[in-house]
Every structure is written in structure tokens, then in C-alpha cells.
Amino acid sequence: MPELPEVETVRRGLEKHLIGRKIQRATQLHPRALNPRSQAPLDAIAGAKILEIRRRGKFLWFVLDREYALVAHLGMSGQFLINPDESKHTRALLTVSRGLRKDQLHFNDQRTFGWVSVEELHNGIPSSATAIAPDPFESKYDQGKVVAEINRRNVKIKTAILNQNIVSGIGNIYADESLWLAKIHPESLASVLTKSEIKRVLDCATEVMRKAIVVGGTSFDDLYINVNGESGYFDISLNAYGQEDEPCPRCGRAIKRIAFANRSSHFCPRCQRVKSSTR
Ligand SMILES: [Zn+2]
């Protein structure tokens, strides 16, 4: 599933190809392609010019020379492809032009958890993302506030950093990697950690995601392809995620995998001890 670094990679790809281009046609090809929160049908954006491609967490949107924006969420397997081979998974199709040049931008999505929508912006943010907290790469991100918010919660630290209403963009892979780097057990209670420990987790999350953006994003789902149609599998080195029984790169102890909210958590039982005592 694409996380922030993958979505940022897609955003950069779209930005490179689409800024200044006109959307000649926009066609919805699958009933679930358009989010029910869309304020207009997809073809409402026909004739608009693409001014900017923006992102918050995993939400992408095309800023248009209109009152509304084209918003997109990749869900589990959404892809943007320019002039790809025909696919039965194409959910929406945009014809984008510049001068005489015309290209087809396909929104493909095998599992149909992704969507597009036409929405008004509120202070620059689409309505469907207004409850989504700023991600660590935004100027609106206030780390002190996020630390305090997490510290107030009586939940596991991993649950807190995955909560997109507290801080956006962190998914399962980067959560495990961040907690490993910060030497914090995923099941430590957020309210029991010190503010400096929570800050360390957030700093590590930012660092891990920044590195992944540099590499071009990573995904372990071969359904995910970036905007150019290249494979989305970028080989960043993972220390914890998916490394069950492999030696911890820091201490050599075998990485452990435990169940977590229908998925898994990976951690080093030596470097990451559960903190349950009061501070
Ligand atoms: Zn270790």
C-alpha cells in the first residue's frame, strides 16, 4: 500500500508531466472511481488548466484554475500512468493537452479502494482531507502540538502515530521502521512515554520517510507503479519491517513479529523494550 513517500513520488511525477497542461476531457469509467463526497461529476474539470499538484499525507490534489480541485487517493493499489497499454483496471481517464500534444492520464486501480473526486478547497485543503492532520513535511506541521496530542492518548504509540488525524502520512512500514530507529516498542503506551521519546519517534519517522522519498518511495505491493509506469518497488533497506527472524542490524537479536490490528508489528525485542512504568 502506498505510504507518504510513494505518494510524494507520484506527486513529483505528476508535477513534472502535468503542470500548465489543460484537461480536455475527464471520464469516469468505474462507478466506484468517484468518491461519494465528490461535489461534482468528474467531467466538471474538463477545460481546466493544472496549476499545481499538492499533497497532504496520502491525499493528492490537482490545483486547477477553477474554484475546485481534482482530488485523488491511491488507496491500496491506485496508479497514475501516462499513455499506458490498455488495462481493464482503468477507473478514470483524463486527456491532457499542451498545444498540439495530447496525452492520456490513466487512473488505474485493481482493488478499487482508491478514488478521485472534484472538491472545493478550504484554506487550500480539499474537504475530504480537512480532518487529516498536516504531515511532517508541511510548514503547517507543529511537532510540539503533535507530541502533546500523542502524549495525551491512552493508546499504543504505534496506534497513535498511525492516526492520520494526529499526524498524517505514516503507514505500517514506516511506523515499524521509525519505532525501530527510535528504540521504542510499538506497544508502549503513548501516555507513558516522555515527550522527548515521542519527539524522537516523530523525528525518526520524518528521517525514514525523507530517505525513502530520496530513493523514490518504496512499496512491497507489485500493484503499485509510479507515474511513469516504472515498477514502484524501490529498494530501501529495511531494518525491522518484514524482517522477522533476521538479525537486528543494531544488536543482532532476531527481529520479532507480533499481530497488530489485523496486520503485524516488527521490532527488536532487545533494542525496543515495552515501557509500561510511569514516567
Ligand atoms: Zn536490536
Short mmCIF file of C-alpha atoms and ligand atoms in Angstrom, two decimals:
data_model
loop_
_atom_site.label_atom_id
_atom_site.label_comp_id
_atom_site.label_asym_id
_atom_site.label_seq_id
_atom_site.Cartn_x
_atom_site.Cartn_y
_atom_site.Cartn_z
CA MET A 1 0.00 0.00 0.00
CA PRO A 2 1.46 3.36 -0.93
CA GLU A 3 2.58 5.47 2.03
CA LEU A 4 3.68 9.10 2.11
CA PRO A 5 6.99 8.61 0.28
CA GLU A 6 5.27 6.71 -2.56
CA VAL A 7 2.51 9.31 -2.84
CA GLU A 8 5.13 12.07 -2.83
CA THR A 9 6.97 10.24 -5.62
CA VAL A 10 3.74 10.10 -7.61
CA ARG A 11 3.12 13.80 -6.87
CA ARG A 12 6.55 14.70 -8.20
CA GLY A 13 5.99 12.60 -11.30
CA LEU A 14 2.61 14.22 -11.95
CA GLU A 15 4.07 17.67 -11.34
CA LYS A 16 6.84 17.03 -13.83
CA HIS A 17 4.41 15.98 -16.57
CA LEU A 18 1.24 17.96 -15.98
CA ILE A 19 1.83 21.50 -14.71
CA GLY A 20 0.44 24.06 -17.13
CA ARG A 21 -1.47 21.48 -19.14
CA LYS A 22 -5.15 21.65 -19.95
CA ILE A 23 -7.57 18.86 -19.10
CA GLN A 24 -9.51 18.43 -22.33
CA ARG A 25 -11.62 15.53 -21.19
CA ALA A 26 -12.20 13.70 -17.91
CA THR A 27 -14.12 10.44 -17.98
CA GLN A 28 -15.19 8.21 -15.13
CA LEU A 29 -15.01 4.56 -16.18
CA HIS A 30 -15.98 2.74 -13.00
CA PRO A 31 -18.87 3.52 -10.60
CA ARG A 32 -16.58 3.45 -7.55
CA ALA A 33 -13.87 5.62 -9.11
CA LEU A 34 -15.59 8.80 -7.95
CA ASN A 35 -15.66 9.34 -4.19
CA PRO A 36 -19.26 9.79 -2.95
CA ARG A 37 -18.06 13.06 -1.36
CA SER A 38 -17.30 14.47 -4.80
CA GLN A 39 -19.13 17.77 -5.20
CA ALA A 40 -19.43 17.45 -8.98
CA PRO A 41 -19.12 14.79 -11.67
CA LEU A 42 -15.61 14.16 -12.94
CA ASP A 43 -16.27 15.83 -16.29
CA ALA A 44 -16.78 19.14 -14.42
CA ILE A 45 -12.99 19.59 -14.60
CA ALA A 46 -12.93 19.47 -18.42
CA GLY A 47 -11.37 22.64 -19.77
CA ALA A 48 -9.43 23.40 -16.58
CA LYS A 49 -5.73 24.09 -16.50
CA ILE A 50 -3.50 22.28 -14.00
CA LEU A 51 -1.64 24.83 -11.87
CA GLU A 52 -0.12 22.74 -9.08
CA ILE A 53 -0.08 19.21 -7.69
CA ARG A 54 -0.25 19.19 -3.90
CA ARG A 55 -0.23 16.56 -1.19
CA ARG A 56 -1.12 16.12 2.46
CA GLY A 57 -0.31 12.72 3.97
CA LYS A 58 -1.60 10.28 1.34
CA PHE A 59 -4.06 12.74 -0.26
CA LEU A 60 -3.11 14.24 -3.61
CA TRP A 61 -4.84 17.08 -5.39
CA PHE A 62 -4.55 18.95 -8.63
CA VAL A 63 -4.96 22.71 -8.11
CA LEU A 64 -6.87 24.00 -11.16
CA ASP A 65 -7.68 27.45 -12.50
CA ARG A 66 -11.16 26.85 -11.06
CA GLU A 67 -13.00 27.08 -7.75
CA TYR A 68 -12.47 23.37 -7.22
CA ALA A 69 -9.67 20.83 -7.34
CA LEU A 70 -9.28 17.27 -8.61
CA VAL A 71 -8.51 15.17 -5.54
CA ALA A 72 -7.07 11.65 -5.64
CA HIS A 73 -6.33 8.93 -3.12
CA LEU A 74 -4.38 5.87 -4.28
CA GLY A 75 -5.95 3.58 -1.66
CA MET A 76 -4.30 0.15 -1.79
CA SER A 77 -3.31 -0.10 -5.41
CA GLY A 78 -4.08 3.15 -7.26
CA GLN A 79 -1.69 4.21 -10.01
CA PHE A 80 -1.38 7.18 -12.32
CA LEU A 81 0.01 6.22 -15.71
CA ILE A 82 0.66 8.34 -18.76
CA ASN A 83 -0.16 6.71 -22.11
CA PRO A 84 -0.01 3.12 -20.77
CA ASP A 85 -1.13 -0.02 -22.51
CA GLU A 86 -4.87 -0.60 -22.26
CA SER A 87 -5.93 -2.03 -18.94
CA LYS A 88 -9.19 -3.41 -17.60
CA HIS A 89 -8.29 -1.66 -14.32
CA THR A 90 -8.52 1.89 -15.70
CA ARG A 91 -11.08 3.70 -13.49
CA ALA A 92 -10.78 7.24 -14.80
CA LEU A 93 -9.24 8.76 -17.88
CA LEU A 94 -8.02 12.30 -18.45
CA THR A 95 -6.94 13.73 -21.78
CA VAL A 96 -4.33 16.40 -21.07
CA SER A 97 -3.03 18.69 -23.75
CA ARG A 98 -0.40 21.30 -24.35
CA GLY A 99 -0.52 22.87 -27.76
CA LEU A 100 -0.99 20.03 -30.21
CA ARG A 101 0.37 17.42 -27.87
CA LYS A 102 -2.21 15.18 -26.23
CA ASP A 103 -1.59 12.55 -23.58
CA GLN A 104 -3.85 10.14 -21.75
CA LEU A 105 -3.54 10.11 -17.98
CA HIS A 106 -4.99 6.87 -16.64
CA PHE A 107 -6.05 6.31 -13.05
CA ASN A 108 -5.78 2.54 -12.69
CA ASP A 109 -6.80 0.68 -9.57
CA GLN A 110 -7.13 -3.07 -9.36
CA ARG A 111 -8.62 -3.22 -5.85
CA THR A 112 -10.81 -0.10 -6.20
CA PHE A 113 -10.03 1.34 -2.76
CA GLY A 114 -8.57 4.38 -4.47
CA TRP A 115 -10.71 7.23 -5.77
CA VAL A 116 -10.84 10.63 -7.39
CA SER A 117 -13.20 13.50 -6.62
CA VAL A 118 -13.97 17.08 -7.52
CA GLU A 119 -13.92 19.26 -4.41
CA GLU A 120 -13.73 22.83 -3.20
CA LEU A 121 -10.61 23.82 -1.30
CA HIS A 122 -10.83 25.26 2.22
CA ASN A 123 -7.69 27.21 3.10
CA GLY A 124 -6.01 25.26 0.33
CA ILE A 125 -7.13 21.83 1.60
CA PRO A 126 -9.86 19.73 -0.09
CA SER A 127 -12.95 18.98 2.02
CA SER A 128 -12.20 15.24 2.20
CA ALA A 129 -8.80 15.98 3.78
CA THR A 130 -9.77 18.70 6.25
CA ALA A 131 -9.77 16.21 9.16
CA ILE A 132 -6.36 14.90 8.08
CA ALA A 133 -3.55 16.38 10.17
CA PRO A 134 -0.55 18.02 8.47
CA ASP A 135 2.28 15.62 7.65
CA PRO A 136 5.85 16.22 8.88
CA PHE A 137 6.91 17.80 5.58
CA GLU A 138 4.34 20.61 5.67
CA SER A 139 5.01 24.08 7.01
CA LYS A 140 1.74 23.78 8.99
CA TYR A 141 3.13 20.78 10.89
CA ASP A 142 3.61 21.71 14.55
CA GLN A 143 5.69 18.99 16.17
CA GLY A 144 5.25 20.31 19.72
CA LYS A 145 1.48 20.12 19.33
CA VAL A 146 1.65 16.60 17.86
CA VAL A 147 3.90 15.40 20.73
CA ALA A 148 1.42 16.78 23.30
CA GLU A 149 -1.54 15.26 21.45
CA ILE A 150 0.11 11.81 21.33
CA ASN A 151 1.18 12.04 24.95
CA ARG A 152 -2.46 12.64 25.99
CA ARG A 153 -3.63 9.42 24.34
CA ASN A 154 -4.03 6.23 26.31
CA VAL A 155 -3.16 4.07 23.28
CA LYS A 156 -0.10 2.22 21.99
CA ILE A 157 2.47 4.53 20.44
CA LYS A 158 2.17 2.76 17.08
CA THR A 159 -1.61 3.31 17.07
CA ALA A 160 -1.04 6.99 17.80
CA ILE A 161 1.48 7.60 15.00
CA LEU A 162 -0.75 5.75 12.51
CA ASN A 163 -3.70 8.01 13.41
CA GLN A 164 -3.97 10.33 10.39
CA ASN A 165 -5.94 12.85 12.48
CA ILE A 166 -2.89 13.38 14.72
CA VAL A 167 -0.08 13.26 12.14
CA SER A 168 -0.60 12.13 8.57
CA GLY A 169 1.46 10.08 6.14
CA ILE A 170 2.84 7.36 8.41
CA GLY A 171 1.71 3.83 7.48
CA ASN A 172 2.60 0.38 8.77
CA ILE A 173 6.01 0.07 7.08
CA TYR A 174 7.38 3.43 8.12
CA ALA A 175 5.84 3.14 11.61
CA ASP A 176 7.81 -0.06 12.27
CA GLU A 177 10.98 1.46 10.82
CA SER A 178 10.60 4.68 12.86
CA LEU A 179 9.98 2.85 16.12
CA TRP A 180 13.00 0.61 15.50
CA LEU A 181 15.18 3.64 14.82
CA ALA A 182 13.85 5.43 17.92
CA LYS A 183 14.28 2.24 20.03
CA ILE A 184 10.67 2.38 21.19
CA HIS A 185 8.49 -0.73 21.46
CA PRO A 186 5.36 -0.44 19.28
CA GLU A 187 3.14 -1.43 22.23
CA SER A 188 4.48 1.15 24.65
CA LEU A 189 1.66 3.35 25.87
CA ALA A 190 1.82 6.83 24.37
CA SER A 191 0.82 8.34 27.71
CA VAL A 192 3.72 6.59 29.49
CA LEU A 193 6.44 7.75 27.08
CA THR A 194 8.21 11.02 27.79
CA LYS A 195 7.76 13.96 25.47
CA SER A 196 11.35 13.58 24.31
CA GLU A 197 10.77 9.91 23.46
CA ILE A 198 7.68 10.82 21.41
CA LYS A 199 9.65 13.60 19.72
CA ARG A 200 12.36 11.05 18.89
CA VAL A 201 9.78 8.73 17.27
CA LEU A 202 8.45 11.60 15.14
CA ASP A 203 11.95 12.76 14.20
CA CYS A 204 12.81 9.19 13.19
CA ALA A 205 9.59 8.90 11.15
CA THR A 206 10.48 12.09 9.31
CA GLU A 207 14.02 10.89 8.70
CA VAL A 208 12.94 7.44 7.48
CA MET A 209 10.33 8.92 5.12
CA ARG A 210 12.72 11.58 3.85
CA LYS A 211 15.25 8.88 2.97
CA ALA A 212 12.54 6.85 1.22
CA ILE A 213 11.46 9.89 -0.81
CA VAL A 214 15.07 10.27 -1.90
CA VAL A 215 15.19 6.67 -3.04
CA GLY A 216 11.90 7.22 -4.86
CA GLY A 217 9.47 5.71 -2.43
CA THR A 218 9.06 2.10 -1.63
CA SER A 219 6.27 -0.38 -1.86
CA PHE A 220 6.02 -4.09 -1.33
CA ASP A 221 2.97 -4.37 -3.45
CA ASP A 222 3.71 -5.07 -7.06
CA LEU A 223 0.37 -3.50 -8.00
CA TYR A 224 1.82 -0.13 -7.26
CA ILE A 225 3.51 1.60 -10.14
CA ASN A 226 4.64 5.19 -10.23
CA VAL A 227 3.51 7.81 -12.68
CA ASN A 228 5.93 6.79 -15.39
CA GLY A 229 4.83 3.20 -15.31
CA GLU A 230 8.05 2.05 -13.71
CA SER A 231 7.92 -0.54 -11.01
CA GLY A 232 7.17 1.02 -7.65
CA TYR A 233 9.48 -1.35 -5.87
CA PHE A 234 12.35 0.82 -4.73
CA ASP A 235 14.92 -0.97 -2.73
CA ILE A 236 15.36 0.93 0.51
CA SER A 237 16.99 -1.04 3.27
CA LEU A 238 14.53 -2.08 5.94
CA ASN A 239 15.71 -2.72 9.48
CA ALA A 240 12.53 -4.12 11.04
CA TYR A 241 9.53 -4.26 8.69
CA GLY A 242 9.24 -7.69 7.08
CA GLN A 243 12.48 -8.81 8.77
CA GLU A 244 11.06 -11.47 11.11
CA ASP A 245 13.83 -13.78 12.42
CA GLU A 246 16.53 -11.71 10.67
CA PRO A 247 19.21 -10.31 12.99
CA CYS A 248 18.59 -6.75 14.22
CA PRO A 249 21.12 -4.61 12.33
CA ARG A 250 21.96 -2.83 15.60
CA CYS A 251 22.32 -5.67 18.14
CA GLY A 252 21.96 -8.98 16.29
CA ARG A 253 18.90 -10.24 18.17
CA ALA A 254 16.22 -11.79 15.93
CA ILE A 255 13.51 -9.33 14.86
CA LYS A 256 10.13 -10.36 16.20
CA ARG A 257 6.75 -10.11 14.52
CA ILE A 258 3.54 -9.73 16.52
CA ALA A 259 -0.08 -9.26 15.45
CA PHE A 260 -1.25 -5.68 15.31
CA ALA A 261 -4.72 -4.51 14.20
CA ASN A 262 -5.20 -7.21 11.51
CA ARG A 263 -1.63 -6.62 10.39
CA SER A 264 1.79 -7.02 12.01
CA SER A 265 4.37 -5.14 14.00
CA HIS A 266 8.06 -5.90 13.62
CA PHE A 267 10.55 -4.90 16.31
CA CYS A 268 13.76 -5.87 18.07
CA PRO A 269 12.98 -7.37 21.48
CA ARG A 270 16.35 -6.19 22.83
CA CYS A 271 16.55 -2.63 21.47
CA GLN A 272 12.84 -1.92 21.87
CA ARG A 273 11.56 -2.72 25.36
CA VAL A 274 7.94 -2.15 26.33
CA LYS A 275 7.71 0.86 28.57
CA SER A 276 4.89 0.39 31.00
CA SER A 277 6.17 2.10 34.15
CA THR A 278 5.03 5.62 34.89
CA ARG A 279 7.37 8.39 33.88
ZN ZN B 1 18.32 -4.75 18.33
#
